[in-house]
Coordinates of N, CA and C and ligand atoms in Angstrom, one line a residue:
M73 N -21.1 -8.1 32.7 CA -21.1 -9.5 32.3 C -21.0 -9.7 30.8
S74 N -20.3 -10.7 30.3 CA -20.1 -10.9 28.9 C -21.5 -11.3 28.3
A75 N -21.6 -10.8 27.0 CA -22.8 -11.1 26.3 C -22.8 -12.6 25.9
F76 N -21.6 -13.3 26.1 CA -21.4 -14.6 25.6 C -21.1 -15.6 26.7
A77 N -21.7 -15.3 27.9 CA -21.4 -16.2 29.1 C -21.9 -17.6 28.9
D78 N -22.8 -17.9 27.9 CA -23.3 -19.2 27.7 C -22.3 -20.1 26.9
R79 N -21.2 -19.5 26.4 CA -20.3 -20.3 25.6 C -19.2 -20.9 26.4
P80 N -18.9 -22.2 26.3 CA -17.9 -22.9 27.1 C -16.5 -22.3 26.8
L81 N -16.2 -21.9 25.5 CA -14.9 -21.4 25.2 C -14.9 -19.8 25.1
K82 N -14.0 -19.2 25.7 CA -13.9 -17.7 25.5 C -13.0 -17.4 24.3
K83 N -13.5 -18.0 23.2 CA -12.7 -17.8 22.0 C -13.6 -17.2 20.9
L84 N -13.1 -16.2 20.2 CA -13.8 -15.6 19.1 C -13.2 -16.2 17.8
I85 N -14.1 -16.7 16.9 CA -13.6 -17.3 15.7 C -14.2 -16.5 14.5
L86 N -13.3 -15.8 13.8 CA -13.8 -14.9 12.7 C -13.5 -15.5 11.3
F87 N -14.4 -15.3 10.4 CA -14.2 -15.9 9.1 C -14.4 -14.9 8.0
D88 N -13.4 -14.9 7.0 CA -13.7 -14.2 5.8 C -14.8 -15.0 5.0
V89 N -15.4 -14.4 4.0 CA -16.5 -15.0 3.4 C -16.1 -15.7 2.1
D90 N -15.8 -14.9 1.0 CA -15.4 -15.5 -0.3 C -14.1 -16.3 -0.2
G91 N -14.2 -17.6 -0.7 CA -13.1 -18.5 -0.7 C -12.8 -19.2 0.6
T92 N -13.5 -18.7 1.7 CA -13.3 -19.3 3.0 C -14.5 -20.0 3.5
L93 N -15.7 -19.4 3.4 CA -16.9 -20.0 3.7 C -17.7 -20.4 2.5
T94 N -17.5 -19.7 1.4 CA -18.2 -20.0 0.1 C -17.2 -19.9 -1.0
P95 N -17.6 -20.6 -2.2 CA -16.8 -20.3 -3.4 C -17.0 -18.8 -3.7
A96 N -16.1 -18.2 -4.5 CA -16.2 -16.7 -4.7 C -17.6 -16.3 -5.2
R97 N -18.2 -15.4 -4.6 CA -19.5 -14.7 -4.9 C -20.6 -15.8 -5.0
Q98 N -20.4 -17.0 -4.4 CA -21.5 -18.0 -4.5 C -22.0 -18.2 -3.1
S99 N -23.1 -19.1 -3.0 CA -23.7 -19.3 -1.7 C -22.9 -20.4 -0.9
A100 N -23.1 -20.3 0.4 CA -22.5 -21.3 1.3 C -23.2 -22.6 1.2
S101 N -22.5 -23.7 1.3 CA -23.2 -25.0 1.3 C -23.9 -25.2 2.6
S102 N -24.9 -26.1 2.6 CA -25.6 -26.4 3.9 C -24.6 -27.0 4.9
E103 N -23.6 -27.8 4.4 CA -22.6 -28.4 5.3 C -21.9 -27.3 6.1
I104 N -21.4 -26.3 5.4 CA -20.6 -25.3 6.2 C -21.5 -24.5 7.2
L105 N -22.7 -24.3 6.7 CA -23.6 -23.5 7.6 C -23.9 -24.3 8.9
E106 N -24.1 -25.6 8.7 CA -24.3 -26.5 9.9 C -23.1 -26.6 10.8
V107 N -21.9 -26.7 10.2 CA -20.6 -26.7 11.0 C -20.5 -25.4 11.8
L108 N -20.9 -24.3 11.2 CA -20.8 -23.0 11.9 C -21.7 -22.9 13.1
Q109 N -22.9 -23.4 12.9 CA -23.9 -23.4 14.0 C -23.5 -24.3 15.1
A110 N -22.8 -25.5 14.8 CA -22.3 -26.4 15.8 C -21.2 -25.7 16.6
L111 N -20.4 -24.9 15.9 CA -19.3 -24.2 16.5 C -19.8 -23.1 17.4
R112 N -20.9 -22.5 17.0 CA -21.5 -21.4 17.8 C -21.9 -21.9 19.2
K113 N -22.2 -23.1 19.3 CA -22.6 -23.6 20.6 C -21.4 -23.7 21.6
K114 N -20.2 -23.8 21.0 CA -19.0 -23.9 21.8 C -18.3 -22.5 22.0
A115 N -18.2 -21.7 20.9 CA -17.4 -20.5 20.9 C -18.3 -19.4 20.3
V116 N -17.6 -18.2 20.2 CA -18.3 -17.1 19.6 C -17.8 -17.0 18.2
I117 N -18.8 -16.8 17.2 CA -18.4 -16.8 15.8 C -18.8 -15.5 15.1
G118 N -18.0 -15.1 14.1 CA -18.3 -13.9 13.4 C -17.8 -14.0 11.9
V119 N -18.5 -13.3 11.0 CA -18.0 -13.2 9.7 C -17.5 -11.8 9.4
V120 N -16.4 -11.7 8.6 CA -15.9 -10.4 8.2 C -15.6 -10.4 6.7
G121 N -16.5 -9.8 6.0 CA -16.3 -9.7 4.5 C -16.0 -8.3 4.0
G122 N -15.4 -8.3 2.9 CA -15.1 -7.0 2.2 C -16.3 -6.5 1.5
S123 N -17.2 -7.4 1.1 CA -18.4 -7.0 0.4 C -19.4 -6.3 1.3
D124 N -20.4 -5.7 0.7 CA -21.5 -5.0 1.5 C -22.4 -6.1 2.0
L125 N -23.3 -5.6 3.0 CA -24.1 -6.5 3.7 C -25.1 -7.3 2.8
V126 N -25.6 -6.6 1.8 CA -26.5 -7.3 0.9 C -25.9 -8.5 0.2
K127 N -24.6 -8.4 -0.2 CA -24.0 -9.5 -0.9 C -23.7 -10.6 0.1
I128 N -23.2 -10.2 1.3 CA -22.9 -11.2 2.3 C -24.1 -12.0 2.7
A129 N -25.2 -11.3 2.8 CA -26.5 -11.9 3.2 C -27.0 -12.9 2.1
E130 N -26.8 -12.5 0.8 CA -27.1 -13.4 -0.3 C -26.3 -14.7 -0.2
Q131 N -25.1 -14.6 0.2 CA -24.2 -15.8 0.2 C -24.4 -16.7 1.4
L132 N -24.7 -16.0 2.5 CA -24.9 -16.8 3.8 C -26.3 -17.0 4.2
H133 N -27.2 -16.7 3.3 CA -28.6 -16.5 3.6 C -29.3 -17.8 4.0
V134 N -30.1 -17.6 5.1 CA -31.1 -18.6 5.5 C -32.4 -18.0 5.2
P135 N -33.2 -18.5 4.2 CA -34.4 -17.7 3.8 C -35.3 -17.4 5.0
G136 N -35.9 -16.2 4.9 CA -36.8 -15.7 5.9 C -36.2 -15.2 7.2
T137 N -34.9 -15.0 7.2 CA -34.2 -14.5 8.4 C -33.2 -13.4 8.0
H138 N -32.7 -12.7 9.0 CA -31.7 -11.7 8.8 C -30.3 -12.4 9.0
V139 N -29.4 -12.2 8.1 CA -28.1 -12.9 8.2 C -27.5 -12.7 9.6
A140 N -27.6 -11.5 10.2 CA -27.0 -11.2 11.5 C -27.5 -12.0 12.7
E141 N -28.6 -12.7 12.4 CA -29.2 -13.6 13.5 C -28.3 -14.8 13.7
H142 N -27.6 -15.2 12.6 CA -26.9 -16.5 12.6 C -25.4 -16.4 13.1
Y143 N -25.0 -15.2 13.3 CA -23.6 -15.0 13.7 C -23.6 -14.1 14.9
D144 N -22.6 -14.3 15.8 CA -22.5 -13.4 17.0 C -22.1 -12.0 16.5
Y145 N -21.2 -12.0 15.5 CA -20.8 -10.7 14.9 C -20.9 -10.9 13.4
T146 N -21.5 -9.9 12.8 CA -21.6 -9.9 11.3 C -20.9 -8.5 10.9
F147 N -19.8 -8.7 10.2 CA -19.1 -7.5 9.7 C -19.1 -7.4 8.2
A148 N -19.7 -6.4 7.6 CA -19.6 -6.2 6.2 C -18.7 -5.0 5.9
E149 N -18.2 -4.9 4.7 CA -17.2 -3.8 4.4 C -16.2 -3.7 5.5
N150 N -15.6 -4.9 5.8 CA -14.5 -4.9 6.8 C -14.9 -4.5 8.2
G151 N -16.1 -4.4 8.5 CA -16.6 -4.0 9.8 C -17.1 -2.5 9.9
L152 N -17.1 -1.9 8.7 CA -17.7 -0.5 8.6 C -19.2 -0.6 8.8
T153 N -19.8 -1.8 8.4 CA -21.2 -2.1 8.8 C -21.1 -3.3 9.7
A154 N -21.6 -3.1 11.0 CA -21.3 -4.1 12.0 C -22.5 -4.4 12.8
Y155 N -22.7 -5.7 13.1 CA -23.8 -6.2 14.0 C -23.2 -7.1 15.1
K156 N -23.7 -6.9 16.3 CA -23.4 -7.8 17.4 C -24.7 -8.4 17.9
L157 N -24.8 -9.7 17.9 CA -26.0 -10.4 18.3 C -27.3 -9.8 17.6
G158 N -27.2 -9.5 16.3 CA -28.3 -9.1 15.6 C -28.6 -7.6 15.6
K159 N -27.8 -6.8 16.5 CA -28.1 -5.4 16.6 C -27.0 -4.6 16.0
Q160 N -27.4 -3.6 15.2 CA -26.4 -2.8 14.4 C -25.6 -1.9 15.4
L161 N -24.3 -1.8 15.1 CA -23.4 -1.0 15.9 C -23.1 0.3 15.0
P162 N -22.7 1.4 15.7 CA -22.5 2.7 15.0 C -21.3 2.5 13.9
S163 N -21.4 3.3 12.8 CA -20.3 3.1 11.8 C -19.9 4.5 11.2
Q164 N -18.8 4.4 10.5 CA -18.3 5.7 9.8 C -18.5 5.5 8.3
S165 N -18.1 6.6 7.6 CA -18.3 6.5 6.1 C -17.1 7.0 5.3
F166 N -16.9 6.4 4.2 CA -15.8 6.7 3.2 C -15.9 8.1 2.8
I167 N -17.1 8.6 2.4 CA -17.3 9.9 1.9 C -17.0 11.0 2.9
K168 N -17.4 10.7 4.2 CA -17.1 11.7 5.2 C -15.6 11.8 5.4
F169 N -14.9 10.7 5.3 CA -13.5 10.7 5.5 C -12.8 11.5 4.4
L170 N -13.2 11.2 3.2 CA -12.5 11.8 2.0 C -13.0 13.2 1.7
G171 N -14.3 13.5 1.8 CA -14.8 14.7 1.3 C -15.2 14.7 -0.2
E172 N -16.2 15.5 -0.6 CA -16.7 15.4 -1.9 C -15.7 15.8 -3.0
E173 N -14.9 16.8 -2.7 CA -14.0 17.3 -3.8 C -12.9 16.3 -4.1
K174 N -12.3 15.7 -3.1 CA -11.3 14.7 -3.3 C -11.9 13.5 -4.0
Y175 N -13.1 13.1 -3.5 CA -13.7 11.9 -4.1 C -14.0 12.1 -5.6
K176 N -14.4 13.3 -5.9 CA -14.7 13.6 -7.3 C -13.5 13.5 -8.2
K177 N -12.4 14.0 -7.7 CA -11.1 13.9 -8.5 C -10.7 12.4 -8.6
L178 N -10.9 11.6 -7.6 CA -10.5 10.2 -7.6 C -11.4 9.5 -8.6
A179 N -12.7 9.7 -8.5 CA -13.7 9.0 -9.3 C -13.5 9.4 -10.8
N180 N -13.2 10.7 -11.1 CA -13.0 11.1 -12.5 C -11.8 10.4 -13.1
F181 N -10.7 10.4 -12.2 CA -9.5 9.7 -12.7 C -9.7 8.3 -13.1
I182 N -10.4 7.6 -12.1 CA -10.7 6.1 -12.3 C -11.5 5.9 -13.6
L183 N -12.5 6.7 -13.8 CA -13.4 6.5 -15.0 C -12.6 6.8 -16.3
H184 N -11.8 7.8 -16.3 CA -10.9 8.1 -17.4 C -10.0 6.9 -17.7
Y185 N -9.4 6.4 -16.6 CA -8.4 5.3 -16.8 C -9.1 4.1 -17.4
I186 N -10.3 3.8 -16.9 CA -11.0 2.6 -17.4 C -11.4 2.8 -18.8
A187 N -11.8 4.1 -19.1 CA -12.2 4.4 -20.5 C -11.1 4.1 -21.5
D188 N -9.9 4.3 -21.1 CA -8.7 4.2 -21.9 C -8.1 2.7 -21.9
L189 N -8.7 1.9 -21.1 CA -8.2 0.5 -20.9 C -8.7 -0.4 -22.0
D190 N -7.7 -1.0 -22.7 CA -8.1 -1.9 -23.8 C -8.1 -3.4 -23.3
I191 N -9.3 -3.7 -22.7 CA -9.4 -5.1 -22.2 C -10.5 -5.8 -23.1
P192 N -10.5 -7.2 -23.1 CA -11.4 -7.9 -24.0 C -12.8 -7.4 -24.0
I193 N -13.5 -7.3 -22.8 CA -14.9 -6.9 -22.8 C -15.1 -6.0 -21.6
K194 N -16.1 -5.1 -21.7 CA -16.5 -4.3 -20.6 C -18.0 -4.4 -20.4
R195 N -18.4 -4.3 -19.1 CA -19.8 -4.4 -18.8 C -20.2 -3.1 -18.1
G196 N -21.0 -3.1 -17.0 CA -21.4 -1.8 -16.4 C -21.0 -1.8 -14.9
T197 N -21.2 -0.7 -14.3 CA -20.9 -0.4 -12.9 C -19.4 -0.6 -12.6
F198 N -18.6 0.5 -13.0 CA -17.2 0.4 -12.9 C -16.7 0.9 -11.5
I199 N -17.5 1.7 -10.9 CA -17.3 2.1 -9.5 C -18.5 1.8 -8.7
E200 N -18.4 1.0 -7.6 CA -19.5 0.8 -6.7 C -19.2 1.6 -5.5
F201 N -20.1 2.5 -5.1 CA -20.0 3.4 -4.0 C -20.6 2.7 -2.8
R202 N -19.8 2.4 -1.8 CA -20.3 1.7 -0.6 C -20.2 2.6 0.6
N203 N -20.7 2.2 1.8 CA -20.5 3.0 3.0 C -19.1 3.3 3.4
G204 N -18.3 2.2 3.5 CA -16.9 2.3 4.0 C -15.8 2.3 3.0
M205 N -16.2 2.2 1.7 CA -15.2 2.0 0.6 C -15.8 2.2 -0.7
I206 N -14.9 2.4 -1.7 CA -15.4 2.2 -3.1 C -14.8 0.9 -3.6
N207 N -15.5 0.2 -4.6 CA -15.0 -1.0 -5.2 C -14.9 -0.6 -6.7
V208 N -13.7 -0.9 -7.3 CA -13.5 -0.5 -8.6 C -13.3 -1.7 -9.5
S209 N -14.0 -1.8 -10.6 CA -13.9 -3.0 -11.5 C -13.6 -2.6 -12.9
P210 N -12.5 -2.9 -13.5 CA -12.2 -2.6 -14.9 C -13.2 -3.2 -15.9
I211 N -13.7 -4.4 -15.6 CA -14.7 -5.0 -16.5 C -16.1 -4.5 -16.1
G212 N -16.3 -4.1 -14.9 CA -17.6 -3.7 -14.4 C -18.3 -4.8 -13.6
R213 N -19.0 -4.4 -12.6 CA -19.6 -5.3 -11.6 C -20.8 -6.1 -12.2
N214 N -21.3 -5.6 -13.4 CA -22.4 -6.4 -14.0 C -22.0 -7.6 -14.8
A215 N -20.7 -7.9 -14.8 CA -20.2 -9.1 -15.5 C -20.9 -10.4 -15.0
S216 N -21.2 -11.3 -15.9 CA -21.8 -12.6 -15.5 C -20.7 -13.4 -14.9
N217 N -21.2 -14.6 -14.4 CA -20.2 -15.5 -13.7 C -19.1 -15.9 -14.7
E218 N -19.5 -16.3 -15.9 CA -18.6 -16.7 -16.9 C -17.6 -15.6 -17.2
E219 N -18.1 -14.4 -17.4 CA -17.2 -13.3 -17.7 C -16.3 -13.0 -16.6
R220 N -16.7 -13.2 -15.3 CA -15.9 -13.0 -14.2 C -14.6 -13.9 -14.3
H221 N -14.9 -15.2 -14.5 CA -13.8 -16.2 -14.6 C -12.8 -15.8 -15.7
E222 N -13.4 -15.4 -16.8 CA -12.5 -15.0 -18.0 C -11.7 -13.8 -17.6
F223 N -12.3 -12.8 -16.9 CA -11.5 -11.7 -16.5 C -10.4 -12.0 -15.5
E224 N -10.8 -12.9 -14.6 CA -9.8 -13.3 -13.6 C -8.6 -13.9 -14.2
A225 N -8.8 -14.8 -15.2 CA -7.7 -15.5 -15.9 C -6.9 -14.4 -16.7
Y226 N -7.6 -13.5 -17.4 CA -6.9 -12.4 -18.1 C -6.1 -11.6 -17.2
D227 N -6.6 -11.3 -16.0 CA -5.9 -10.4 -15.1 C -4.6 -11.2 -14.5
K228 N -4.8 -12.5 -14.4 CA -3.6 -13.2 -13.9 C -2.4 -13.1 -14.9
K229 N -2.8 -13.2 -16.2 CA -1.8 -13.1 -17.3 C -1.2 -11.7 -17.4
T230 N -2.1 -10.7 -17.4 CA -1.7 -9.3 -17.7 C -1.4 -8.4 -16.6
G231 N -2.0 -8.7 -15.4 CA -1.7 -7.9 -14.2 C -2.4 -6.5 -14.3
V232 N -3.6 -6.5 -15.0 CA -4.3 -5.2 -15.3 C -4.7 -4.5 -14.0
R233 N -5.2 -5.3 -13.0 CA -5.6 -4.7 -11.7 C -4.4 -4.1 -11.0
A234 N -3.3 -5.0 -10.9 CA -2.1 -4.5 -10.1 C -1.5 -3.2 -10.7
A235 N -1.5 -3.1 -12.1 CA -1.0 -1.9 -12.7 C -1.9 -0.7 -12.4
F236 N -3.2 -0.9 -12.4 CA -4.1 0.1 -12.1 C -3.9 0.7 -10.7
V237 N -3.8 -0.3 -9.7 CA -3.6 0.1 -8.3 C -2.3 0.8 -8.2
K238 N -1.2 0.4 -8.9 CA 0.1 1.1 -8.8 C -0.1 2.6 -9.2
V239 N -0.8 2.8 -10.3 CA -1.0 4.2 -10.7 C -1.7 5.0 -9.7
L240 N -2.8 4.4 -9.1 CA -3.6 5.1 -8.2 C -2.8 5.4 -6.9
R241 N -2.0 4.5 -6.5 CA -1.2 4.7 -5.2 C -0.3 5.9 -5.4
E242 N 0.3 6.0 -6.6 CA 1.2 7.1 -6.9 C 0.5 8.4 -7.0
K243 N -0.5 8.4 -7.8 CA -1.3 9.6 -8.1 C -2.0 10.2 -6.9
F244 N -2.5 9.3 -6.0 CA -3.3 9.8 -4.9 C -2.6 9.5 -3.6
A245 N -1.2 9.6 -3.6 CA -0.4 9.2 -2.4 C -0.8 10.0 -1.2
D246 N -1.3 11.2 -1.4 CA -1.6 12.1 -0.2 C -3.1 11.9 0.3
Y247 N -3.8 11.0 -0.2 CA -5.2 10.8 0.1 C -5.4 9.9 1.4
G248 N -4.3 9.2 1.8 CA -4.4 8.3 3.0 C -5.3 7.1 2.7
L249 N -5.1 6.5 1.5 CA -6.0 5.4 1.1 C -5.2 4.1 1.0
S250 N -5.9 3.0 1.2 CA -5.4 1.6 0.9 C -6.1 1.0 -0.3
F251 N -5.4 0.2 -1.0 CA -6.0 -0.4 -2.2 C -5.8 -1.9 -2.0
S252 N -6.8 -2.7 -2.2 CA -6.7 -4.1 -1.9 C -7.5 -5.0 -2.9
I253 N -6.7 -5.9 -3.5 CA -7.3 -6.8 -4.5 C -7.8 -8.1 -3.8
G254 N -9.1 -8.1 -3.6 CA -9.7 -9.2 -2.7 C -10.4 -10.3 -3.5
G255 N -11.0 -9.9 -4.6 CA -11.9 -10.8 -5.4 C -11.4 -11.1 -6.7
Q256 N -12.4 -11.4 -7.7 CA -12.0 -11.8 -9.0 C -11.9 -10.7 -10.0
I257 N -12.7 -9.7 -9.9 CA -12.8 -8.7 -11.0 C -12.6 -7.3 -10.6
S258 N -12.2 -7.0 -9.3 CA -12.2 -5.7 -8.8 C -11.1 -5.5 -7.8
F259 N -11.1 -4.2 -7.2 CA -10.3 -4.0 -6.0 C -11.0 -3.0 -5.2
D260 N -10.7 -3.0 -3.9 CA -11.4 -2.1 -2.9 C -10.5 -1.0 -2.6
V261 N -11.1 0.2 -2.4 CA -10.3 1.4 -2.0 C -10.9 2.0 -0.7
F262 N -10.1 2.1 0.4 CA -10.7 2.6 1.6 C -9.6 3.3 2.4
P263 N -10.0 4.1 3.4 CA -8.9 4.8 4.2 C -8.0 3.8 4.9
K264 N -6.7 4.2 5.0 CA -5.7 3.4 5.6 C -6.2 2.9 7.0
G265 N -6.0 1.7 7.3 CA -6.4 1.1 8.6 C -7.9 0.6 8.6
W266 N -8.6 0.9 7.5 CA -10.0 0.4 7.4 C -10.0 -1.0 6.6
D267 N -8.9 -1.7 6.8 CA -8.9 -3.1 6.3 C -9.6 -4.0 7.3
K268 N -9.5 -5.3 7.2 CA -10.3 -6.2 8.1 C -9.9 -6.0 9.5
T269 N -8.8 -5.4 9.9 CA -8.5 -5.2 11.3 C -9.5 -4.2 11.9
Y270 N -10.1 -3.4 11.0 CA -11.1 -2.4 11.5 C -12.1 -3.1 12.4
C271 N -12.6 -4.3 12.1 CA -13.6 -5.0 12.8 C -13.2 -5.3 14.3
L272 N -11.9 -5.4 14.5 CA -11.5 -5.8 15.8 C -11.9 -4.7 16.9
R273 N -12.0 -3.5 16.5 CA -12.4 -2.5 17.5 C -13.8 -2.7 18.1
H274 N -14.6 -3.5 17.3 CA -16.0 -3.8 17.8 C -16.0 -5.0 18.8
V275 N -14.9 -5.6 18.9 CA -14.9 -6.8 19.8 C -14.1 -6.6 21.1
E276 N -13.5 -5.3 21.2 CA -12.6 -5.0 22.3 C -13.2 -5.0 23.7
D277 N -14.5 -4.8 23.7 CA -15.2 -4.7 25.0 C -15.5 -6.1 25.7
E278 N -15.1 -7.1 25.0 CA -15.3 -8.5 25.6 C -13.9 -9.0 25.9
Q279 N -13.8 -10.0 26.9 CA -12.6 -10.6 27.2 C -12.4 -11.9 26.4
W280 N -11.3 -12.0 25.7 CA -11.1 -13.3 24.9 C -9.9 -14.0 25.3
D281 N -9.9 -15.3 25.4 CA -8.7 -16.1 25.5 C -7.9 -16.1 24.2
E282 N -8.7 -16.2 23.2 CA -8.0 -16.2 21.8 C -9.0 -15.6 20.8
I283 N -8.4 -15.0 19.8 CA -9.3 -14.6 18.6 C -8.6 -15.3 17.4
H284 N -9.4 -16.1 16.7 CA -8.9 -16.8 15.5 C -9.5 -16.1 14.3
F285 N -8.7 -16.1 13.2 CA -9.2 -15.6 11.9 C -8.9 -16.6 10.8
F286 N -9.9 -17.0 10.0 CA -9.8 -17.9 8.9 C -9.9 -17.0 7.6
G287 N -9.0 -17.1 6.7 CA -9.1 -16.4 5.4 C -8.3 -17.1 4.3
D288 N -8.6 -16.8 3.1 CA -7.9 -17.4 2.0 C -6.9 -16.4 1.3
K289 N -7.1 -15.1 1.4 CA -6.2 -14.2 0.7 C -5.3 -13.6 1.8
T290 N -4.5 -14.4 2.4 CA -3.7 -14.1 3.5 C -2.3 -13.6 3.2
Y291 N -2.0 -13.6 1.9 CA -0.7 -13.2 1.4 C -0.6 -11.7 1.3
Q292 N 0.6 -11.1 1.3 CA 0.7 -9.7 1.3 C 0.0 -9.1 0.0
G293 N -0.8 -8.1 0.2 CA -1.6 -7.5 -0.9 C -3.0 -8.1 -1.0
G294 N -3.2 -9.3 -0.4 CA -4.5 -9.9 -0.3 C -5.3 -9.2 0.8
N295 N -6.7 -9.2 0.7 CA -7.5 -8.4 1.7 C -7.6 -9.1 3.0
D296 N -7.0 -10.3 3.2 CA -7.0 -10.9 4.6 C -5.7 -10.7 5.3
Y297 N -4.7 -10.2 4.6 CA -3.3 -10.1 5.1 C -3.2 -9.4 6.4
E298 N -3.8 -8.2 6.6 CA -3.6 -7.4 7.8 C -4.2 -8.1 9.0
I299 N -5.4 -8.6 8.9 CA -6.0 -9.3 10.1 C -5.3 -10.6 10.4
Y300 N -4.9 -11.3 9.3 CA -4.2 -12.6 9.4 C -2.9 -12.4 10.2
T301 N -2.2 -11.3 9.9 CA -0.9 -11.1 10.5 C -1.0 -10.3 11.8
D302 N -2.2 -9.8 12.2 CA -2.3 -8.9 13.3 C -2.0 -9.7 14.6
P303 N -1.2 -9.1 15.5 CA -0.8 -9.8 16.8 C -2.0 -10.2 17.6
R304 N -3.1 -9.5 17.4 CA -4.3 -9.9 18.3 C -5.0 -11.2 17.8
T305 N -4.7 -11.6 16.6 CA -5.4 -12.8 16.1 C -4.4 -14.0 15.9
I306 N -5.0 -15.2 15.9 CA -4.3 -16.4 15.5 C -4.8 -16.7 14.1
G307 N -4.0 -16.6 13.1 CA -4.4 -16.7 11.7 C -4.4 -18.1 11.1
H308 N -5.4 -18.4 10.3 CA -5.4 -19.7 9.6 C -5.6 -19.4 8.1
S309 N -4.7 -19.9 7.3 CA -4.8 -19.6 5.9 C -5.4 -20.9 5.2
V310 N -6.5 -20.7 4.6 CA -7.3 -21.8 4.0 C -7.3 -21.8 2.5
T311 N -7.6 -22.9 1.9 CA -7.6 -23.0 0.4 C -9.0 -23.1 -0.2
S312 N -10.0 -23.4 0.7 CA -11.4 -23.5 0.2 C -12.3 -23.7 1.4
P313 N -13.6 -23.6 1.2 CA -14.5 -23.9 2.3 C -14.3 -25.3 2.9
T314 N -14.0 -26.3 2.1 CA -13.7 -27.7 2.6 C -12.5 -27.7 3.6
D315 N -11.5 -26.9 3.2 CA -10.3 -26.8 4.1 C -10.7 -26.1 5.4
T316 N -11.6 -25.1 5.3 CA -12.0 -24.5 6.6 C -12.7 -25.5 7.5
I317 N -13.6 -26.3 6.9 CA -14.3 -27.3 7.7 C -13.3 -28.3 8.4
R318 N -12.4 -28.7 7.6 CA -11.4 -29.7 8.1 C -10.6 -29.1 9.3
I319 N -10.2 -27.8 9.2 CA -9.4 -27.2 10.3 C -10.3 -27.0 11.5
L320 N -11.6 -26.6 11.3 CA -12.5 -26.4 12.4 C -12.8 -27.7 13.2
K321 N -12.9 -28.8 12.4 CA -13.2 -30.1 13.1 C -11.9 -30.4 13.9
E322 N -10.8 -30.3 13.3 CA -9.5 -30.6 14.0 C -9.3 -29.8 15.3
L323 N -9.6 -28.5 15.2 CA -9.2 -27.6 16.3 C -10.3 -27.5 17.4
F324 N -11.6 -27.5 16.9 CA -12.6 -27.1 17.9 C -13.7 -28.2 18.0
L325 N -14.1 -28.9 17.0 CA -15.3 -29.7 17.0 C -15.0 -31.1 17.4
D326 N -14.0 -31.7 16.8 CA -13.7 -33.1 17.2 C -12.7 -33.2 18.4
A327 N -12.2 -32.0 18.8 CA -11.2 -32.0 19.9 C -11.8 -32.4 21.2
Ligands
M1P177 O1 -14.8 -10.5 -0.5 C1 -13.8 -10.3 -1.5 C2 -14.2 -9.3 -2.6 O2 -15.4 -9.8 -3.2 C3 -15.8 -9.0 -4.3 O3 -14.8 -9.0 -5.2 P1 -15.0 -9.4 -6.8 O4 -16.4 -8.9 -7.2 O5 -13.9 -8.7 -7.5 O6 -14.9 -10.9 -6.9 C4 -16.1 -7.6 -3.9 O7 -17.3 -7.5 -3.1 C5 -14.9 -7.0 -3.1 O8 -15.3 -5.8 -2.5 C6 -14.5 -8.0 -2.0 O9 -13.3 -7.5 -1.3

């Protein structure tokens, strides 16, 4: 029997986090959290973020609770860290996939490249090592909010991240890796296929009439592109959390 027999709709509705449920790296509004809980009474809901669980929990946090209590599925790092109805599911790891030697070569190259990069400012934590991926930031993950915005504008003008990714794609072509620019100051590096479609393997044991996905970076090269265009999902491209609410009301809540 389905774990979700109590929901009138056999529909799974998945959401990207940054830019879809929250402004980039900021907290969700109480309005969107209420809309999601209203939706959860009708259908099955899940979040699928590129960030790690700690960051997703900060953004979607209801104080005194675990973030995974509020969603039927909670997928961090594209589903490499996964929860169903608050229980953690088994996961794989980036370092097991790549091996220490290859990883060392990659990390050394990245750090040398950043050392030689002449950008206006640098902060700290240039590689963040996660369970299912590494996150690489030329300015460093310790940048403040203001510094993030400045870097994002600088990157739009100069294409510093795109150029970096191009070099890595060529240099490490035999590593079986994907590179994805999803946020403001960094890009993610993970094994091919470990994009957001990875999370879909965790939902295959249930019967769905439809699986919907809402995301903002749905263009080619964006980190929502693969799941948005996947034949298993119905994709919705949104411009902000307000836009997400508008479409949810139209399709599911006011219908
Ligand atoms: O969720 C989108 C991205 O959010 C962050 O990116 P940035 O710090 O560059 O804004 C990161 O957590 C990144 O991994 C993630 O894909």
